[in-house]
Amino acid sequence: MSTLRTRVVSVNSGTPVLERPLVDDAVGTPVPTASALPRPPRRWVRATILGAVIPIAVIVLWQAIATSGLVPSYRLPTPLSVWAAGVDLYERGVLYQHIAISTQRVLLGFGIGAIVGLALASIVGLSARASELFAPTLGALRAVPSLAWVPLLGLYLGLNEDSKVALVAIGAFFPVYTTVAPALRHVDAHLVELGRSYGYSGPALLSLVQLPAVVPAVISSLRLALAQAWLFLVAGELLGASLGLGFLLVDSQQNGRIDRLFLTIILLGILGKGTDGAVGLLERFLLKRWGS
Amino acid sequence: MSSSSLRDSTAADALSVSIHDLSRRFGDRVVLSELSLEIAAGEIVALIGPSGCGKSTLLRHIGGLDSPTGGSIAIGGTPVTGLDARSAIAFQEPRLLPWCSITRNVEVGLPRGKRAHDDRDRVAALLELVKLSSSAHLRPREISGGMAQRVSLARALARRPGVLLLDEPFGALDALTRLSMQDLLLDLHAAEPATIVIVTHDVDEALYLADRVILLGAIDAEENAAQASIRSTVVVPGVRPRDRGSGDLAELRAELLEGLGVPTHHLAAR
């Protein structure tokens, strides 16, 4: 029993994580906070390791299949050749251009779509009359499949940045509008009446009661909108672009560069996850401020 | 200390309330019928009556949250037209903004449009008055129901109201918390002498707090059960704080309960 205990202590004191409570105790902070401290990092490390298991397994399996000869290399490149394709594009200076222009289109379109979506959702969500006026039309527009807009936007705005940003904005608009408008309509009527009875109305009431109440809905709608923005970006770039990740996909397909195809798909995954992570940070900040 | 600092800061005077022939119907349903009532400045009036008799409707009309289909209401001699800054209402539910601290929730009650330099001091003094200074930074979900109602009261007082309207403010609290909240309300009334109109289901609460108890209900039950007006007015004797167990109050209590249709089996001393 005693040997077991000493062993545990010696093992634990060897880890840097557990040294912290000792230091904190010396300063005199209460024990619960000190013993609570090491937990989050440990959980974080575990989550990272567990989260990396499947990607690593996939890469290993991929490498095994690609080198086994079961699938010809023009159908399945090795992970290393995908990496090499990336390095090659990077060294020629075009990888950065493709990524930068696509990211710029997504961020611009997402920003415009989200702002217009929030504005229209506020009007439709707060005024019954505006809802009767706008909701049927917007519902019908939402039913139009995304790609149907591409030829029209190309004709009106030209096959340039404007038409692609506009397409991304359309993609980002609808998740925000369709989530936030009903959320605003269903804000606790008691709290709205409270605000009114204390003299708040219009924009002041909006910022006191309604907007904070729909913060969680706004955030989840922004996450959806961002995913839609990437979707619409690739749709737009597939159908007419000379730069960008969607263009790289078409170009690689036409030239049989399957390594670049894999590279682009992986890049889209990483970029999508990265921007989603940025919204996740915003979410943590906003929920800390406005969460109940 | 806190009460004196409250009095120093331009506390509004209590205002009288005059209700004249007030009627309110929702469609075919008459809720209030030609009700008239005079409330003196600084008076505490309790409105009691069976559920659905129009107590809360009457209170909402005084606060300008609802508009009558007939008759008129005046506060301090000038008519009430819509929401009125001279009155403040505390609802049955505390209705605190869950994403704001207790302090911020009380600040919501401050008069709109004219922020004063002593607002911060006033909110702090009110929080001390309702014994919540040490919880000022907490969020509503972190406090108890009784504390939440104290926040709601402090928020209403932050407005410096001439008339304080309370809609069953202690109805959802446990019996002991309710008693201490009643004493707190009397302390607040001493510190901030507003006219108080309180809607309650609780006859004992009405008798303990009020100068006058107004029993609302249908005058002619046969004709229209919902049609409500003042059935009787009870002037409560004695000065506050009253003895909760006093014999005089027991008589009045029996009288009011009989009026509410609850037999008390009370043997009158007369």
Coordinates of C-alpha atoms in Angstrom, one line a residue:
Chain A
M1 CA 0.0 0.0 0.0
S2 CA 2.6 2.5 1.1
T3 CA 4.9 1.5 -1.8
L4 CA 2.1 2.0 -4.2
R5 CA 1.4 5.5 -2.8
T6 CA 5.1 6.6 -3.0
R7 CA 5.3 5.3 -6.6
V8 CA 2.2 7.3 -7.6
V9 CA 3.5 10.4 -6.0
S10 CA 6.9 10.1 -7.6
V11 CA 5.4 9.5 -11.0
N12 CA 3.0 12.4 -10.6
S13 CA 5.5 14.9 -9.3
G14 CA 7.6 14.1 -12.4
T15 CA 5.0 15.5 -14.7
P16 CA 5.1 19.3 -15.2
V17 CA 1.3 19.4 -15.0
L18 CA 1.1 18.5 -11.4
E19 CA 3.8 20.9 -10.3
R20 CA 1.4 23.8 -10.7
P21 CA -0.8 23.0 -7.6
L22 CA 2.3 22.9 -5.5
V23 CA 3.3 26.4 -6.6
D24 CA -0.2 27.6 -6.1
D25 CA -0.4 26.1 -2.6
A26 CA 2.7 28.0 -1.8
V27 CA 1.1 31.2 -2.8
G28 CA -1.9 30.4 -0.8
T29 CA -4.7 29.9 -3.3
P30 CA -7.5 27.7 -2.2
V31 CA -7.1 24.0 -2.8
P32 CA -10.1 23.5 -5.1
T33 CA -8.9 26.0 -7.7
A34 CA -5.4 24.5 -7.5
S35 CA -6.6 20.9 -8.0
A36 CA -9.0 22.1 -10.7
L37 CA -6.2 23.7 -12.7
P38 CA -4.4 20.7 -14.2
R39 CA -7.6 19.1 -15.5
P40 CA -8.4 21.3 -18.6
P41 CA -4.9 20.9 -20.2
R42 CA -5.1 17.1 -19.7
R43 CA -8.5 16.9 -21.3
W44 CA -7.3 19.1 -24.1
V45 CA -4.3 16.9 -24.8
R46 CA -6.5 13.8 -24.7
A47 CA -9.0 15.4 -27.1
T48 CA -6.2 16.4 -29.5
I49 CA -4.7 12.9 -29.5
L50 CA -8.1 11.2 -29.9
G51 CA -9.1 13.6 -32.7
A52 CA -5.9 12.8 -34.6
V53 CA -6.3 9.0 -34.4
I54 CA -8.7 8.7 -37.4
P55 CA -6.8 11.1 -39.8
I56 CA -3.5 9.3 -39.0
A57 CA -5.2 5.9 -39.5
V58 CA -6.6 7.1 -42.8
I59 CA -3.2 8.3 -44.0
V60 CA -1.6 5.0 -43.0
L61 CA -4.3 3.0 -44.8
W62 CA -4.1 5.2 -47.8
Q63 CA -0.4 4.8 -48.0
A64 CA -0.7 1.0 -47.6
I65 CA -3.3 0.7 -50.4
A66 CA -1.5 3.1 -52.7
T67 CA 1.8 1.3 -52.5
S68 CA 0.2 -2.2 -52.5
G69 CA -0.5 -2.1 -56.2
L70 CA -4.2 -2.8 -55.7
V71 CA -5.2 0.6 -57.1
P72 CA -3.2 2.1 -60.0
S73 CA -1.4 5.3 -59.1
Y74 CA -3.3 7.3 -61.7
R75 CA -6.4 6.6 -59.6
L76 CA -4.9 6.9 -56.2
P77 CA -1.8 8.9 -55.5
T78 CA 0.3 8.3 -52.4
P79 CA 0.1 10.8 -49.5
L80 CA 3.7 11.7 -50.2
S81 CA 3.0 12.6 -53.9
V82 CA 0.1 14.8 -52.8
W83 CA 2.5 16.5 -50.4
A84 CA 5.0 16.9 -53.2
A85 CA 2.3 18.3 -55.5
G86 CA 1.6 20.9 -52.8
V87 CA 5.3 21.8 -52.4
D88 CA 5.6 22.0 -56.2
L89 CA 2.7 24.5 -56.5
Y90 CA 4.1 26.4 -53.5
E91 CA 7.5 26.7 -55.0
R92 CA 6.0 28.0 -58.2
G93 CA 4.2 30.6 -56.2
V94 CA 0.7 29.7 -57.3
L95 CA -0.6 27.7 -54.3
Y96 CA -0.7 30.8 -52.2
Q97 CA -2.6 32.7 -54.9
H98 CA -5.2 30.0 -55.2
I99 CA -5.7 29.8 -51.5
A100 CA -5.7 33.6 -51.0
I101 CA -8.2 34.4 -53.7
S102 CA -10.6 31.7 -52.6
T103 CA -10.4 32.8 -48.9
Q104 CA -10.9 36.4 -49.9
R105 CA -14.1 35.5 -51.9
V106 CA -15.4 33.4 -49.0
L107 CA -14.7 36.1 -46.4
L108 CA -16.1 38.9 -48.5
G109 CA -19.2 36.9 -49.6
F110 CA -19.8 35.6 -46.1
G111 CA -19.5 39.0 -44.6
I112 CA -21.9 40.6 -47.0
G113 CA -24.4 37.7 -46.9
A114 CA -24.3 37.5 -43.1
I115 CA -24.8 41.3 -42.6
V116 CA -27.7 41.4 -45.2
G117 CA -29.1 38.3 -43.6
L118 CA -29.0 39.7 -40.1
A119 CA -30.6 43.0 -41.3
L120 CA -33.5 41.3 -43.1
A121 CA -34.0 38.8 -40.3
S122 CA -34.3 41.7 -37.8
I123 CA -36.9 43.4 -40.0
V124 CA -38.9 40.2 -40.7
G125 CA -38.4 38.8 -37.2
L126 CA -39.6 42.0 -35.4
S127 CA -42.4 43.2 -37.5
A128 CA -45.4 41.0 -38.3
R129 CA -46.2 43.2 -41.3
A130 CA -42.7 43.0 -42.7
S131 CA -42.8 39.3 -42.3
E132 CA -46.1 39.1 -44.3
L133 CA -44.5 41.2 -46.9
F134 CA -41.1 39.6 -47.3
A135 CA -41.3 36.0 -46.0
P136 CA -43.0 34.4 -48.9
T137 CA -40.7 35.9 -51.5
L138 CA -37.6 35.1 -49.6
G139 CA -38.9 31.6 -49.0
A140 CA -39.3 31.1 -52.8
L141 CA -35.9 32.5 -53.5
R142 CA -34.4 30.1 -51.0
A143 CA -35.9 27.2 -52.9
V144 CA -33.9 28.1 -56.0
P145 CA -31.0 25.6 -56.3
S146 CA -27.7 27.4 -55.8
L147 CA -26.2 26.6 -59.2
A148 CA -29.2 28.1 -61.0
W149 CA -27.8 31.5 -60.1
V150 CA -24.4 31.0 -61.7
P151 CA -25.3 31.7 -65.4
L152 CA -27.4 34.7 -64.5
L153 CA -24.8 36.2 -62.2
G154 CA -22.2 35.6 -64.8
L155 CA -24.3 37.4 -67.4
Y156 CA -25.1 40.4 -65.1
L157 CA -21.9 40.8 -63.2
G158 CA -19.4 39.2 -65.6
L159 CA -17.2 36.2 -65.0
N160 CA -15.2 38.2 -62.4
E161 CA -14.9 38.6 -58.7
D162 CA -18.3 40.3 -58.3
S163 CA -20.3 37.4 -59.6
K164 CA -18.4 34.9 -57.4
V165 CA -18.6 37.0 -54.2
A166 CA -22.3 37.6 -55.0
L167 CA -22.8 33.8 -55.3
V168 CA -21.0 33.2 -52.0
A169 CA -23.1 36.0 -50.4
I170 CA -26.3 34.3 -51.5
G171 CA -25.1 31.1 -50.0
A172 CA -24.3 32.7 -46.7
F173 CA -27.4 34.8 -46.6
F174 CA -30.1 32.1 -46.3
P175 CA -28.8 30.2 -43.2
V176 CA -28.6 33.5 -41.3
Y177 CA -31.9 34.7 -42.4
T178 CA -33.8 31.5 -41.9
T179 CA -32.4 30.9 -38.4
V180 CA -32.4 34.4 -37.0
A181 CA -35.8 35.6 -38.1
P182 CA -37.8 33.0 -36.3
A183 CA -35.5 33.2 -33.3
L184 CA -36.3 36.9 -33.0
R185 CA -40.0 36.2 -33.4
H186 CA -39.9 33.8 -30.4
V187 CA -37.9 35.9 -27.9
D188 CA -39.5 35.6 -24.5
A189 CA -42.6 37.9 -24.7
H190 CA -42.3 38.6 -20.9
L191 CA -38.8 40.1 -21.3
V192 CA -39.9 42.2 -24.3
E193 CA -42.8 43.5 -22.2
L194 CA -40.4 44.2 -19.4
G195 CA -38.2 46.3 -21.7
R196 CA -41.2 48.2 -23.0
S197 CA -42.5 48.9 -19.6
Y198 CA -39.2 50.4 -18.6
G199 CA -39.3 52.8 -21.6
Y200 CA -37.2 50.8 -24.1
S201 CA -38.4 50.7 -27.7
G202 CA -37.0 50.3 -31.2
P203 CA -33.2 49.9 -31.5
A204 CA -32.8 50.3 -27.7
L205 CA -35.1 47.4 -27.0
L206 CA -33.4 45.4 -29.8
S207 CA -30.0 45.8 -28.2
L208 CA -31.3 45.4 -24.6
V209 CA -33.5 42.3 -25.1
Q210 CA -33.9 40.8 -28.5
L211 CA -30.3 40.7 -29.9
P212 CA -28.8 39.2 -26.7
A213 CA -31.6 36.7 -26.6
V214 CA -30.8 35.4 -30.1
V215 CA -27.0 35.4 -29.8
P216 CA -26.8 31.6 -29.7
A217 CA -29.1 31.3 -32.8
V218 CA -26.9 34.0 -34.6
I219 CA -23.7 32.1 -33.8
S220 CA -25.0 28.7 -35.0
S221 CA -26.4 30.4 -38.1
L222 CA -23.0 32.0 -38.8
R223 CA -21.4 28.6 -38.6
L224 CA -23.9 27.2 -41.1
A225 CA -23.5 30.2 -43.3
L226 CA -19.7 29.8 -43.4
A227 CA -20.0 26.1 -44.5
Q228 CA -22.5 27.2 -47.2
A229 CA -20.1 30.0 -48.2
W230 CA -17.3 27.5 -49.0
L231 CA -19.9 25.3 -50.8
F232 CA -21.0 28.1 -53.0
L233 CA -17.4 29.2 -53.6
V234 CA -16.4 25.9 -55.1
A235 CA -19.6 25.8 -57.1
G236 CA -18.9 29.3 -58.5
E237 CA -15.2 28.5 -59.2
L238 CA -15.9 25.2 -60.8
L239 CA -18.0 26.9 -63.4
G240 CA -15.8 29.7 -64.4
A241 CA -12.6 31.0 -62.9
S242 CA -9.0 31.3 -63.7
L243 CA -7.7 31.2 -60.1
G244 CA -8.9 29.7 -56.9
L245 CA -9.3 26.3 -55.4
G246 CA -12.4 25.5 -57.4
F247 CA -10.4 26.3 -60.6
L248 CA -7.6 24.1 -59.4
L249 CA -10.0 21.3 -59.1
V250 CA -11.3 21.6 -62.7
D251 CA -7.8 22.3 -64.0
S252 CA -6.4 19.2 -62.2
Q253 CA -9.2 17.0 -63.5
Q254 CA -8.7 18.1 -67.1
N255 CA -4.9 17.5 -66.8
G256 CA -5.3 14.2 -65.0
R257 CA -3.4 15.6 -62.0
I258 CA -5.0 13.4 -59.4
D259 CA -2.4 14.3 -56.8
R260 CA -3.5 18.0 -57.1
L261 CA -7.1 17.0 -56.9
F262 CA -6.5 15.2 -53.6
L263 CA -4.4 18.2 -52.4
T264 CA -7.2 20.7 -53.2
I265 CA -9.8 18.6 -51.4
I266 CA -7.6 18.4 -48.3
L267 CA -6.9 22.1 -48.5
L268 CA -10.6 22.9 -48.7
G269 CA -11.2 20.7 -45.6
I270 CA -8.4 22.4 -43.7
L271 CA -9.5 25.9 -44.7
G272 CA -13.2 25.2 -43.9
K273 CA -12.3 23.8 -40.5
G274 CA -9.9 26.7 -39.9
T275 CA -12.6 29.4 -40.6
D276 CA -15.1 27.4 -38.6
G277 CA -12.6 27.4 -35.7
A278 CA -12.4 31.2 -35.9
V279 CA -16.2 31.4 -35.6
G280 CA -15.9 28.9 -32.7
L281 CA -13.6 31.4 -30.9
L282 CA -16.1 34.2 -31.6
E283 CA -18.8 31.9 -30.2
R284 CA -16.9 31.3 -26.9
F285 CA -16.3 35.0 -26.5
L286 CA -19.9 36.0 -27.2
L287 CA -21.4 33.2 -25.0
K288 CA -19.2 34.3 -22.2
R289 CA -20.5 37.8 -22.6
W290 CA -24.1 37.1 -23.5
G291 CA -24.8 33.5 -22.4
S292 CA -27.1 33.1 -19.4
Chain B
M1 CA -27.2 54.7 5.8
S2 CA -28.4 53.5 2.4
S3 CA -31.9 54.8 3.0
S4 CA -30.7 58.3 3.9
S5 CA -28.5 58.4 0.8
L6 CA -31.6 57.4 -1.2
R7 CA -33.6 60.2 0.3
D8 CA -30.9 62.7 -0.5
S9 CA -30.9 61.8 -4.2
T10 CA -34.0 63.6 -5.6
A11 CA -36.5 60.9 -4.8
A12 CA -39.7 61.5 -6.6
D13 CA -42.7 62.2 -4.5
A14 CA -45.5 59.7 -4.1
L15 CA -48.3 60.4 -6.5
S16 CA -52.1 59.9 -6.2
V17 CA -54.0 57.6 -8.5
S18 CA -57.5 58.4 -9.7
I19 CA -59.5 55.7 -11.6
H20 CA -62.8 56.9 -13.1
D21 CA -65.4 54.5 -14.6
L22 CA -62.7 52.3 -16.0
S23 CA -64.0 49.6 -18.3
R24 CA -62.1 47.0 -20.3
R25 CA -63.4 44.3 -22.6
F26 CA -61.6 41.7 -24.6
G27 CA -64.0 41.0 -27.4
D28 CA -67.3 40.1 -25.8
R29 CA -65.8 39.4 -22.5
V30 CA -66.1 42.2 -20.0
V31 CA -63.2 42.1 -17.6
L32 CA -63.6 45.4 -15.8
S33 CA -66.8 47.3 -15.6
E34 CA -67.1 51.0 -14.6
L35 CA -64.6 50.7 -11.8
S36 CA -63.7 53.9 -9.9
L37 CA -61.1 54.2 -7.2
E38 CA -59.2 57.0 -5.5
I39 CA -55.7 56.2 -4.1
A40 CA -54.0 58.8 -2.0
A41 CA -50.3 59.7 -2.5
G42 CA -48.1 57.4 -0.4
E43 CA -51.0 54.9 0.4
I44 CA -50.5 51.2 0.1
V45 CA -53.5 49.5 -1.5
A46 CA -53.9 45.8 -2.0
L47 CA -56.1 44.4 -4.7
I48 CA -57.5 40.9 -4.0
G49 CA -60.1 38.8 -5.7
P50 CA -60.6 35.4 -7.3
S51 CA -58.5 34.3 -10.3
G52 CA -59.4 36.1 -13.5
C53 CA -61.3 38.9 -11.8
G54 CA -59.3 41.6 -13.5
K55 CA -56.8 42.5 -10.7
S56 CA -53.8 42.3 -13.0
T57 CA -55.7 44.0 -15.8
L58 CA -56.4 46.9 -13.5
L59 CA -52.7 47.1 -12.5
R60 CA -51.6 47.0 -16.1
H61 CA -53.9 49.9 -16.9
I62 CA -52.5 52.0 -14.1
G63 CA -49.0 51.4 -15.6
G64 CA -50.1 52.2 -19.1
L65 CA -49.3 48.7 -20.4
D66 CA -52.9 48.3 -21.5
S67 CA -55.5 50.8 -22.6
P68 CA -59.1 50.9 -21.4
T69 CA -62.2 50.6 -23.6
G70 CA -63.9 53.2 -21.4
G71 CA -63.2 55.6 -18.5
S72 CA -59.9 57.2 -17.5
I73 CA -56.9 56.9 -15.2
A74 CA -54.9 59.8 -13.8
I75 CA -51.6 59.8 -11.9
G76 CA -50.9 62.9 -9.8
G77 CA -53.8 64.6 -11.6
T78 CA -52.6 64.1 -15.2
P79 CA -54.0 61.4 -17.3
V80 CA -52.2 58.1 -18.2
T81 CA -51.8 57.8 -21.9
G82 CA -49.7 54.8 -22.7
L83 CA -46.5 53.8 -20.9
D84 CA -45.9 56.1 -18.0
A85 CA -42.5 56.9 -16.5
R86 CA -44.2 58.0 -13.3
S87 CA -45.1 54.4 -12.4
A88 CA -42.9 51.3 -12.3
I89 CA -44.1 47.7 -12.4
A90 CA -42.7 44.5 -10.8
F91 CA -44.2 41.4 -12.3
Q92 CA -45.1 38.0 -10.8
E93 CA -42.0 36.5 -12.5
P94 CA -38.8 38.5 -11.8
R95 CA -38.2 38.9 -15.5
L96 CA -34.5 39.4 -15.2
L97 CA -32.3 39.5 -18.3
P98 CA -30.3 36.3 -18.0
W99 CA -27.3 37.6 -19.8
C100 CA -26.8 40.6 -17.5
S101 CA -25.4 40.9 -14.0
I102 CA -27.6 41.8 -11.1
T103 CA -26.3 45.4 -11.2
R104 CA -27.0 45.7 -14.9
N105 CA -30.5 44.4 -14.4
V106 CA -31.2 47.0 -11.8
E107 CA -29.8 49.7 -14.1
V108 CA -32.5 48.8 -16.6
G109 CA -34.9 50.5 -14.3
L110 CA -33.1 53.8 -14.3
P111 CA -35.1 56.6 -16.0
R112 CA -34.4 56.5 -19.8
G113 CA -32.9 59.4 -21.6
K114 CA -31.6 61.3 -18.6
R115 CA -28.6 59.5 -17.2
A116 CA -27.5 61.2 -14.0
H117 CA -24.1 61.3 -12.5
D118 CA -25.3 59.6 -9.3
D119 CA -26.9 56.6 -11.2
R120 CA -24.1 54.3 -10.1
D121 CA -24.4 55.3 -6.5
R122 CA -28.2 54.9 -6.6
V123 CA -28.0 51.4 -8.0
A124 CA -25.4 50.5 -5.3
A125 CA -27.6 52.0 -2.6
L126 CA -30.7 50.1 -3.9
L127 CA -28.8 46.8 -4.0
E128 CA -27.8 47.5 -0.4
L129 CA -31.4 48.3 0.5
V130 CA -32.5 44.9 -0.8
K131 CA -29.5 43.2 0.8
L132 CA -27.9 42.1 -2.5
S133 CA -24.6 44.1 -2.5
S134 CA -22.5 41.0 -2.2
S135 CA -24.3 39.4 -5.2
A136 CA -24.2 42.4 -7.5
H137 CA -21.8 40.7 -10.0
L138 CA -23.8 37.5 -10.3
R139 CA -26.0 36.4 -13.1
P140 CA -29.7 35.7 -12.5
R141 CA -29.3 31.9 -12.8
E142 CA -26.9 32.0 -9.9
I143 CA -29.4 33.5 -7.4
S144 CA -32.5 32.2 -5.6
G145 CA -36.1 33.1 -6.4
G146 CA -36.4 35.4 -3.4
M147 CA -33.2 37.2 -4.4
A148 CA -34.5 37.5 -8.0
Q149 CA -37.7 39.2 -6.7
R150 CA -35.5 41.6 -4.6
V151 CA -33.7 42.5 -7.8
S152 CA -37.0 43.1 -9.6
L153 CA -38.1 45.4 -6.7
A154 CA -34.8 47.3 -6.8
R155 CA -35.1 47.7 -10.6
A156 CA -38.6 49.1 -10.2
L157 CA -37.4 51.6 -7.5
A158 CA -34.5 52.7 -9.6
R159 CA -37.0 54.6 -11.7
R160 CA -37.9 56.8 -8.7
P161 CA -41.5 56.0 -9.3
G162 CA -44.4 58.0 -7.9
V163 CA -46.5 54.8 -8.1
L164 CA -45.1 51.3 -7.5
L165 CA -47.2 48.6 -9.1
L166 CA -46.6 45.1 -7.8
D167 CA -48.3 42.1 -9.6
E168 CA -48.3 39.2 -7.1
P169 CA -44.6 39.8 -6.5
F170 CA -44.2 37.2 -3.8
G171 CA -46.7 34.7 -5.2
A172 CA -44.1 32.2 -6.4
L173 CA -42.0 32.3 -3.2
D174 CA -42.0 29.9 -0.3
A175 CA -43.9 31.0 2.8
L176 CA -41.0 32.1 4.9
T177 CA -39.3 34.0 2.2
R178 CA -42.6 35.7 1.5
L179 CA -42.9 36.9 5.1
S180 CA -39.4 38.5 5.0
M181 CA -40.1 40.0 1.6
Q182 CA -43.2 41.7 3.0
D183 CA -41.1 43.2 5.8
L184 CA -38.5 44.3 3.2
L185 CA -41.3 45.9 1.1
L186 CA -42.4 48.0 4.2
D187 CA -38.8 49.0 4.7
L188 CA -38.6 50.1 1.1
H189 CA -41.8 52.0 1.5
A190 CA -40.3 53.9 4.4
A191 CA -37.1 54.7 2.5
E192 CA -38.8 55.5 -0.8
P193 CA -42.3 56.7 0.0
A194 CA -44.0 55.8 -3.3
T195 CA -47.7 55.0 -3.6
I196 CA -47.9 51.2 -3.8
V197 CA -50.6 49.2 -5.5
I198 CA -50.1 45.4 -4.9
V199 CA -52.1 42.6 -6.5
T200 CA -52.2 39.5 -4.3
H201 CA -54.0 36.2 -3.7
D202 CA -53.0 36.2 -0.1
V203 CA -55.4 37.8 2.3
D204 CA -52.9 37.8 5.2
E205 CA -50.4 39.6 3.0
A206 CA -53.0 42.2 2.0
L207 CA -53.9 42.8 5.6
Y208 CA -50.3 43.0 6.8
L209 CA -49.1 45.4 4.1
A210 CA -52.0 47.6 3.0
D211 CA -53.8 50.7 4.3
R212 CA -56.8 49.6 2.3
V213 CA -57.8 46.2 0.9
I214 CA -60.0 46.3 -2.3
L215 CA -61.9 43.2 -3.0
L216 CA -62.6 42.8 -6.7
G217 CA -65.1 40.5 -8.2
A218 CA -68.4 40.1 -10.1
I219 CA -71.1 42.3 -8.5
D220 CA -73.9 40.3 -10.0
A221 CA -72.6 36.7 -10.3
E222 CA -75.7 35.5 -12.1
E223 CA -75.4 37.9 -14.9
N224 CA -71.8 37.8 -16.0
A225 CA -69.2 36.0 -14.0
A226 CA -66.2 37.8 -15.4
Q227 CA -67.6 41.3 -15.2
A228 CA -65.7 42.7 -12.3
S229 CA -65.8 45.8 -10.2
I230 CA -65.1 46.7 -6.6
R231 CA -67.2 44.5 -4.3
S232 CA -66.0 45.9 -1.0
T233 CA -63.3 48.0 0.5
V234 CA -61.7 47.2 3.8
V235 CA -59.8 49.9 5.7
V236 CA -57.1 48.1 7.7
P237 CA -56.8 49.5 11.3
G238 CA -53.5 50.1 13.1
V239 CA -50.1 51.3 12.1
R240 CA -47.4 49.2 10.5
P241 CA -45.6 47.0 11.4
R242 CA -48.7 45.1 12.3
D243 CA -49.1 42.1 14.6
R244 CA -49.6 39.2 12.2
G245 CA -51.6 37.4 14.9
S246 CA -53.8 40.3 15.9
G247 CA -57.5 39.6 16.6
D248 CA -58.8 42.6 14.7
L249 CA -57.0 41.3 11.6
A250 CA -58.5 37.8 12.2
E251 CA -62.0 39.4 11.9
L252 CA -61.1 41.2 8.7
R253 CA -59.4 38.1 7.4
A254 CA -62.6 36.0 7.9
E255 CA -64.7 38.8 6.3
L256 CA -62.4 38.9 3.2
L257 CA -62.2 35.2 2.8
E258 CA -66.0 34.9 3.0
G259 CA -66.1 37.6 0.3
L260 CA -63.8 35.4 -1.8
G261 CA -66.2 32.5 -1.3
V262 CA -64.1 30.6 1.2
P263 CA -65.9 29.6 4.3
T264 CA -63.7 30.2 7.3
H265 CA -65.8 28.8 10.1
H266 CA -64.6 31.8 12.1
L267 CA -66.7 32.5 15.3
A268 CA -67.2 36.2 15.3
A269 CA -66.4 37.7 18.7
R270 CA -69.3 40.1 18.3

